[in-house]
């Protein structure tokens, strides 16, 4: 079945530690996105990539980094510079054509130990 | 002003009721509009796109009013399983590849 796979489902970070969230898709989508959702809040865009080897900052990129070396993969690293990382992280993809909806993985919940 | 604004609710309705949500957006140049559904602690899932002429999918009807910059979602014959948060989504001012998600309207359908 085609879809978006995020791992792990739950992740705990120690102070000063970088952690990496995985996102893989087999939908042959060109565009991929990372969002953060805090309890009772909407989705906020962290980074997005419209094509391999290229990505752009979203609205809250500070303390995060990404790479897009393969079409299928768009990992997100939460660095120690992100002082409030506890949130629900969602990866999405779309065809990359303008005005298209996005489809989401089932998310990773990150907490601080 | 937020790019997308929704009444957070909750809307508490009995089974079988008809309920409507509105959403306003600030970018008059937005070209694409969607409704997503998000269950508690789950990912958002696309419910339906919203077309200029309005569109229907079973019990769900979406309308777009460009002049007043709002979109609506009507749910007829509510089911218990319709209980969820409904997210209004529009194209960003910055880029047609980016979507802006509203904070959502919570719907509770009671027996």
Coordinates of C-alpha atoms in Angstrom, one line a residue:
Chain A
X1 CA 0.0 0.0 0.0
X2 CA 1.2 3.5 -0.8
X3 CA 1.7 5.9 2.1
X4 CA 3.8 7.9 4.3
X5 CA 5.7 6.2 7.2
X6 CA 7.0 8.2 10.2
X7 CA 9.2 6.7 12.8
X8 CA 9.4 6.4 15.7
X9 CA 5.9 6.9 17.0
X10 CA 7.2 8.1 20.3
X11 CA 10.6 9.7 21.1
X12 CA 12.2 11.1 24.2
X13 CA 15.0 13.6 24.1
X14 CA 17.5 14.4 26.8
X15 CA 18.8 17.9 27.4
X16 CA 21.5 18.9 24.9
X17 CA 20.7 16.0 22.5
X18 CA 19.9 16.1 18.8
X19 CA 17.3 13.7 17.6
X20 CA 16.2 12.7 14.1
X21 CA 12.6 11.9 13.0
X22 CA 12.2 9.7 10.0
X23 CA 9.8 10.3 7.2
X24 CA 9.5 8.0 4.1
X25 CA 7.0 8.0 1.3
X26 CA 6.3 5.6 -1.5
X27 CA 3.7 7.8 -3.3
X28 CA 6.2 9.1 -5.8
X29 CA 5.4 12.6 -4.5
X30 CA 7.8 15.4 -5.3
X31 CA 7.0 17.7 -2.3
X32 CA 7.4 16.9 1.4
X33 CA 6.7 18.9 4.5
X34 CA 7.3 18.9 8.2
X35 CA 4.8 20.4 10.7
X36 CA 4.7 20.8 14.4
X37 CA 1.4 20.7 16.4
X38 CA 1.1 21.7 20.0
X39 CA -1.9 20.7 22.1
X40 CA -5.0 22.5 21.1
X41 CA -3.2 24.4 18.4
X42 CA -3.0 24.3 14.6
X43 CA -0.2 23.0 12.4
X44 CA 2.9 25.2 12.0
X45 CA 5.2 24.6 9.0
X46 CA 8.8 23.9 10.0
X47 CA 10.4 23.1 6.6
X48 CA 9.3 22.0 3.2
X49 CA 11.0 20.6 0.1
X50 CA 9.6 20.7 -3.5
X51 CA 12.4 18.7 -5.0
X52 CA 15.4 16.5 -4.1
X53 CA 18.4 18.4 -2.8
X54 CA 16.4 21.6 -2.2
X55 CA 14.3 22.7 0.8
X56 CA 13.0 26.0 2.3
X57 CA 12.4 27.2 5.8
X58 CA 8.8 27.4 7.0
X59 CA 7.5 29.6 9.7
X60 CA 9.3 28.0 12.7
X61 CA 12.6 26.6 11.3
X62 CA 14.8 27.7 14.2
X63 CA 16.3 24.8 16.1
X64 CA 15.5 22.3 13.3
X65 CA 17.3 21.0 10.3
X66 CA 16.4 18.8 7.3
X67 CA 17.9 17.0 4.3
X68 CA 16.4 15.8 1.1
X69 CA 18.9 13.5 -0.5
X70 CA 16.3 11.1 -1.9
X71 CA 12.8 11.7 -3.2
X72 CA 11.4 9.2 -0.8
X73 CA 13.0 10.5 2.4
X74 CA 12.8 13.8 4.3
X75 CA 14.3 13.4 7.8
X76 CA 13.9 16.1 10.4
X77 CA 16.5 16.7 13.1
X78 CA 15.5 18.5 16.3
X79 CA 18.6 20.1 17.6
X80 CA 19.6 21.1 21.1
X81 CA 18.9 24.7 20.0
X82 CA 15.2 24.0 20.0
X83 CA 14.4 24.7 23.6
X84 CA 10.8 23.6 23.6
X85 CA 10.7 20.5 21.4
X86 CA 7.8 18.7 23.1
X87 CA 5.1 18.5 20.4
X88 CA 3.4 16.2 17.8
X89 CA 5.5 16.2 14.6
X90 CA 3.7 15.5 11.3
X91 CA 5.3 14.8 7.9
X92 CA 3.2 15.3 4.8
X93 CA 3.7 15.0 1.0
X94 CA 2.0 16.1 -2.1
X95 CA 2.4 15.7 -5.8
X96 CA 4.3 19.0 -6.0
X97 CA 1.8 20.6 -8.5
X98 CA 0.4 23.9 -7.4
X99 CA -2.7 24.0 -5.2
X100 CA -2.6 20.3 -4.3
X101 CA -3.7 18.8 -1.0
X102 CA -1.2 17.2 1.3
X103 CA -1.3 13.7 2.8
X104 CA 0.1 13.0 6.2
X105 CA 2.0 10.3 8.0
X106 CA 0.7 9.2 11.4
X107 CA 3.1 11.4 13.3
X108 CA 5.8 11.3 16.0
X109 CA 5.3 12.5 19.5
X110 CA 8.5 14.0 21.0
X111 CA 8.9 14.7 24.7
X112 CA 11.8 15.9 26.8
X113 CA 13.1 13.6 29.5
Chain B
X1 CA -5.0 38.9 11.6
X2 CA -4.6 35.2 11.2
X3 CA -4.5 33.9 7.7
X4 CA -7.3 31.3 8.5
X5 CA -9.8 31.7 11.3
X6 CA -12.2 29.2 12.7
X7 CA -14.5 29.0 15.6
X8 CA -12.9 26.5 18.0
X9 CA -16.2 25.2 19.3
X10 CA -17.0 22.7 20.5
X11 CA -20.2 22.2 18.6
X12 CA -22.2 19.7 20.6
X13 CA -25.1 18.2 18.6
X14 CA -27.3 15.1 18.8
X15 CA -27.1 12.3 16.3
X16 CA -29.0 13.0 13.2
X17 CA -28.6 16.8 13.4
X18 CA -27.3 19.1 10.7
X19 CA -24.3 21.2 11.6
X20 CA -22.4 23.9 9.7
X21 CA -18.9 25.3 10.2
X22 CA -17.5 28.5 8.7
X23 CA -14.0 29.5 8.2
X24 CA -12.6 32.9 7.0
X25 CA -9.4 33.5 5.2
X26 CA -7.3 36.6 4.6
X27 CA -5.6 35.9 1.3
X28 CA -7.9 37.0 -1.4
X29 CA -5.5 35.4 -4.0
X30 CA -5.9 31.9 -2.5
X31 CA -6.7 29.4 -5.1
X32 CA -7.2 26.1 -3.2
X33 CA -9.3 25.3 -0.3
X34 CA -9.7 22.1 1.7
X35 CA -11.4 20.6 4.7
X36 CA -9.4 18.1 6.7
X37 CA -10.6 16.0 9.6
X38 CA -8.4 15.3 12.6
X39 CA -9.2 12.7 15.3
X40 CA -7.8 13.1 18.8
X41 CA -4.0 12.4 18.8
X42 CA -4.1 11.4 15.1
X43 CA -2.9 12.9 11.9
X44 CA -5.2 15.2 9.8
X45 CA -6.9 13.4 6.9
X46 CA -8.3 15.1 3.8
X47 CA -12.1 15.2 4.0
X48 CA -12.8 17.1 0.8
X49 CA -11.5 19.8 -1.6
X50 CA -13.7 22.9 -1.9
X51 CA -14.6 24.0 -5.4
X52 CA -15.9 27.4 -6.5
X53 CA -19.3 26.0 -7.5
X54 CA -19.6 24.1 -4.2
X55 CA -19.4 20.4 -3.9
X56 CA -21.0 17.5 -2.1
X57 CA -19.7 14.2 -0.9
X58 CA -22.4 12.1 0.7
X59 CA -23.5 13.8 3.8
X60 CA -20.9 16.6 3.5
X61 CA -21.3 19.8 1.5
X62 CA -18.6 22.4 1.1
X63 CA -19.2 25.9 -0.2
X64 CA -16.8 28.7 -1.1
X65 CA -17.7 32.4 -1.0
X66 CA -14.8 34.3 -2.6
X67 CA -16.4 37.7 -2.2
X68 CA -16.6 37.4 1.5
X69 CA -13.6 35.1 1.8
X70 CA -15.1 32.3 3.7
X71 CA -15.7 28.6 3.2
X72 CA -18.2 26.4 4.9
X73 CA -18.8 22.8 5.7
X74 CA -22.2 21.3 6.2
X75 CA -22.7 17.9 7.7
X76 CA -26.1 16.4 7.5
X77 CA -27.5 13.5 9.5
X78 CA -24.6 13.6 12.0
X79 CA -23.1 10.3 13.1
X80 CA -21.3 9.5 16.4
X81 CA -18.3 8.8 14.2
X82 CA -18.3 12.4 12.9
X83 CA -16.9 13.6 16.2
X84 CA -13.6 15.1 15.4
X85 CA -11.8 18.4 14.8
X86 CA -12.4 19.9 11.4
X87 CA -9.5 21.9 9.9
X88 CA -10.0 24.6 7.3
X89 CA -7.0 24.8 4.9
X90 CA -6.2 27.4 2.3
X91 CA -3.2 28.2 0.0
X92 CA -0.6 30.4 1.6
X93 CA 0.1 34.0 0.6
X94 CA 3.8 33.1 0.3
X95 CA 3.6 30.2 -2.1
X96 CA 1.0 28.1 -3.9
X97 CA 2.9 25.0 -2.7
X98 CA 2.3 25.9 1.0
X99 CA -1.0 25.3 2.8
X100 CA -2.2 27.2 5.9
X101 CA -4.1 25.2 8.4
X102 CA -6.7 26.7 10.7
X103 CA -6.7 25.7 14.3
X104 CA -9.9 23.7 13.8
X105 CA -13.5 23.4 15.0
X106 CA -14.3 20.6 17.4
X107 CA -17.5 18.7 16.8
X108 CA -19.0 16.4 19.4
X109 CA -22.0 14.2 18.3
X110 CA -23.9 12.8 21.2
X111 CA -26.2 9.8 21.2

